[in-house]
Short mmCIF file of C-alpha atoms in Angstrom, two decimals:
data_model
loop_
_atom_site.label_atom_id
_atom_site.label_comp_id
_atom_site.label_asym_id
_atom_site.label_seq_id
_atom_site.Cartn_x
_atom_site.Cartn_y
_atom_site.Cartn_z
CA MET A 1 -14.86 -2.14 7.51
CA ILE A 2 -14.20 1.59 7.88
CA ASN A 3 -12.52 2.31 11.20
CA GLU A 4 -12.23 6.07 11.15
CA ILE A 5 -13.21 9.17 9.17
CA LEU A 6 -10.67 11.99 9.27
CA SER A 7 -11.63 15.62 8.70
CA PRO A 8 -9.69 18.01 6.41
CA ASP A 9 -7.97 19.60 9.40
CA ALA A 10 -6.50 16.28 10.62
CA ALA A 11 -2.72 15.96 10.52
CA PHE A 12 -2.89 12.96 8.17
CA SER A 13 -5.18 14.79 5.73
CA ARG A 14 -2.77 17.72 5.64
CA ALA A 15 0.19 15.37 5.10
CA VAL A 16 -1.55 13.77 2.11
CA TYR A 17 -2.42 17.21 0.75
CA THR A 18 1.19 18.38 0.90
CA ARG A 19 2.26 15.23 -0.97
CA ILE A 20 -0.28 15.36 -3.79
CA ARG A 21 -0.71 19.11 -4.37
CA GLN A 22 2.39 19.37 -6.60
CA ALA A 23 1.36 16.38 -8.72
CA ILE A 24 -2.16 17.54 -9.57
CA PRO A 25 -2.78 20.74 -11.57
CA ARG A 26 -4.88 23.30 -9.70
CA SER A 27 -7.55 23.26 -12.41
CA GLN A 28 -8.38 19.61 -11.65
CA TRP A 29 -8.99 20.11 -7.92
CA PRO A 30 -12.64 20.19 -6.83
CA ALA A 31 -14.08 23.08 -4.82
CA GLU A 32 -14.76 20.96 -1.75
CA ALA A 33 -12.58 18.52 0.18
CA LEU A 34 -11.58 15.29 -1.57
CA ARG A 35 -12.82 12.02 -0.13
CA ALA A 36 -10.17 9.31 -0.14
CA THR A 37 -10.20 5.75 1.17
CA PHE A 38 -6.92 4.35 2.50
CA THR A 39 -5.91 0.75 3.12
CA PRO A 40 -2.51 -0.25 4.50
CA SER A 41 -0.51 -2.77 2.51
CA PRO A 42 -0.03 -6.20 4.17
CA ASP A 43 3.62 -5.46 4.92
CA GLY A 44 2.72 -2.24 6.73
CA LEU A 45 5.15 -0.12 4.74
CA SER A 46 2.80 1.75 2.39
CA LEU A 47 -0.80 2.81 1.85
CA GLU A 48 -3.16 2.01 -1.00
CA SER A 49 -5.63 4.78 -1.77
CA SER A 50 -8.57 5.65 -3.95
CA PHE A 51 -9.64 9.26 -4.46
CA GLU A 52 -13.19 10.39 -5.22
CA GLY A 53 -13.85 13.76 -6.83
CA LEU A 54 -10.80 13.89 -9.07
CA PRO A 55 -10.66 13.05 -12.78
CA PRO A 56 -9.55 9.41 -13.27
CA GLN A 57 -6.06 10.32 -14.47
CA ALA A 58 -5.48 12.72 -11.57
CA ALA A 59 -6.85 10.16 -9.10
CA MET A 60 -4.37 7.58 -10.42
CA ILE A 61 -1.50 10.07 -10.08
CA ALA A 62 -2.56 10.91 -6.51
CA SER A 63 -2.75 7.20 -5.63
CA ASN A 64 0.76 6.66 -7.02
CA VAL A 65 2.12 9.61 -5.02
CA VAL A 66 0.58 8.21 -1.83
CA ARG A 67 2.01 4.74 -2.58
CA GLN A 68 5.46 6.23 -3.22
CA ALA A 69 5.40 8.19 0.06
CA LYS A 70 5.69 4.79 1.79
CA VAL A 71 6.45 4.88 5.52
CA ASP A 72 6.16 8.66 5.90
CA LEU A 73 2.40 8.58 5.40
CA VAL A 74 1.93 5.27 7.21
CA LEU A 75 3.42 6.75 10.37
CA ALA A 76 1.06 9.75 10.13
CA SER A 77 -1.99 7.54 9.54
CA PRO A 78 -4.39 6.02 12.06
CA ALA A 79 -2.99 2.59 11.10
CA ALA A 80 0.51 3.44 12.38
CA ARG A 81 0.27 1.33 15.53
CA LEU A 82 -0.92 -1.73 13.59
CA ALA A 83 1.81 -1.25 10.97
CA VAL A 84 4.47 -1.09 13.68
CA ALA A 85 3.11 -4.33 15.16
CA VAL A 86 3.44 -6.04 11.75
CA VAL A 87 7.02 -4.84 11.28
CA ARG A 88 7.95 -5.93 14.80
CA ALA A 89 6.34 -9.38 14.36
CA ARG A 90 8.12 -9.83 11.02
CA ARG A 91 11.44 -8.91 12.65
CA TRP A 92 10.97 -11.57 15.34
CA ARG A 93 9.92 -14.17 12.79
CA ASP A 94 12.99 -13.44 10.67
CA THR A 95 15.23 -13.64 13.74
CA PHE A 96 13.99 -17.13 14.59
CA LEU A 97 14.05 -18.19 10.95
CA TYR A 98 17.69 -17.19 10.48
CA GLY A 99 18.63 -18.78 13.79
CA LEU A 100 17.08 -22.11 12.83
CA LEU A 101 19.45 -22.92 9.98
CA PRO A 102 22.73 -22.74 11.97
CA LEU A 103 21.14 -24.72 14.81
CA LEU A 104 19.95 -27.36 12.37
CA PHE A 105 23.44 -27.80 10.91
CA ALA A 106 25.00 -27.76 14.39
CA ILE A 107 23.27 -31.04 15.35
CA PRO A 108 25.51 -33.38 13.27
CA LEU A 109 28.59 -31.32 14.13
CA MET A 110 27.87 -31.60 17.85
CA ALA A 111 27.27 -35.36 17.51
CA ALA A 112 30.96 -35.73 16.67
CA LEU A 113 31.90 -33.98 19.92
CA ALA A 114 29.62 -35.65 22.42
CA PRO A 115 26.11 -37.09 22.64
CA LEU A 116 25.22 -34.49 25.29
CA ALA A 117 26.24 -31.63 22.97
CA MET A 118 24.10 -33.15 20.22
CA ARG A 119 21.08 -33.33 22.56
CA ILE A 120 21.58 -29.72 23.64
CA SER A 121 21.75 -28.52 20.02
CA MET A 122 18.64 -30.60 19.17
CA GLY A 123 16.81 -29.02 22.10
CA LEU A 124 17.84 -25.53 21.02
CA CYS A 125 16.74 -26.30 17.47
CA ALA A 126 13.34 -27.52 18.70
CA ILE A 127 12.88 -24.42 20.88
CA ASP A 128 13.81 -22.19 17.96
CA ALA A 129 11.38 -24.03 15.64
CA ALA A 130 8.57 -23.62 18.19
CA ALA A 131 9.40 -19.92 18.53
CA LEU A 132 9.42 -19.62 14.74
CA PHE A 133 5.93 -21.12 14.47
CA ALA A 134 4.62 -18.88 17.27
CA SER A 135 6.13 -15.73 15.80
CA HIS A 136 4.79 -16.59 12.34
CA ALA A 137 1.30 -17.07 13.80
CA ALA A 138 1.62 -13.67 15.52
CA LEU A 139 2.71 -12.13 12.21
CA LEU A 140 -0.29 -13.57 10.37
CA GLN A 141 -2.63 -12.30 13.07
CA SER A 142 -1.19 -8.78 13.06
CA ARG A 143 -1.26 -8.69 9.24
CA SER A 144 -4.94 -9.64 9.18
CA ARG A 145 -5.74 -6.85 11.67
CA LEU A 146 -3.76 -4.38 9.56
CA VAL A 147 -5.47 -5.32 6.30
CA GLN A 148 -8.89 -4.92 7.92
CA CYS A 149 -8.02 -1.36 8.98
CA ARG A 150 -9.51 0.98 6.39
CA PHE A 151 -10.12 4.63 6.94
CA ILE A 152 -11.52 7.59 5.05
CA ALA A 153 -9.86 10.98 4.99
CA HIS A 154 -11.24 14.21 3.62
CA ILE A 155 -8.27 15.86 1.94
CA PRO A 156 -8.24 19.68 1.86
CA THR A 157 -8.10 21.36 -1.52
CA PRO A 158 -6.26 24.53 -2.57
CA GLY A 159 -8.08 27.55 -1.16
CA LEU A 160 -10.16 25.53 1.34
CA ARG A 161 -10.28 27.23 4.72
CA ILE A 162 -9.73 24.90 7.63
CA LYS A 163 -9.40 25.55 11.32
CA THR A 164 -6.15 24.90 13.10
CA PRO A 165 -6.17 23.21 16.52
CA GLN A 166 -5.90 26.66 18.15
CA GLY A 167 -9.17 27.69 16.46
CA ALA A 168 -7.78 30.33 14.09
CA PRO A 169 -8.73 29.75 10.44
CA LEU A 170 -5.88 28.76 8.16
CA SER A 171 -6.18 29.32 4.43
CA GLN A 172 -4.21 26.86 2.37
CA GLN A 173 -2.92 28.67 -0.67
CA THR A 174 -0.69 27.12 -3.30
#
């Protein structure tokens, strides 16, 4: 499912252009804007891309450059809000996961002190386990929304004239 189509004058399209223009020789660029499809990775920290209009070798290089840009391009993309939700959900899940182990080992230690202390540590462990399951379910849900978010961007090419937000034409020369 394609969520959005970005024009060559979009901020994300320009960010991709500035990343890939050094990697691709000028002779391999097409005359018109490149069409590229972007999909966020399930962890929300990088983008997978496929470029149309470039020779296969140059398209592979451009895809690798986009993948290596990692979070910088994700934050400029339309999927930024969904990627932040995945990172936040994973942080909560990890917090509850790392809290579960000490609570689990505290149960037998507290049994030596008093039965009430053991019951309190068992209750805390059960609450933490329930929070772990809930946060993991939230993580899975936010990951599925992120993976479904695909968008197309038309990437400007060297010499393509685009309009800036103020309306004045801007010629991109390399």
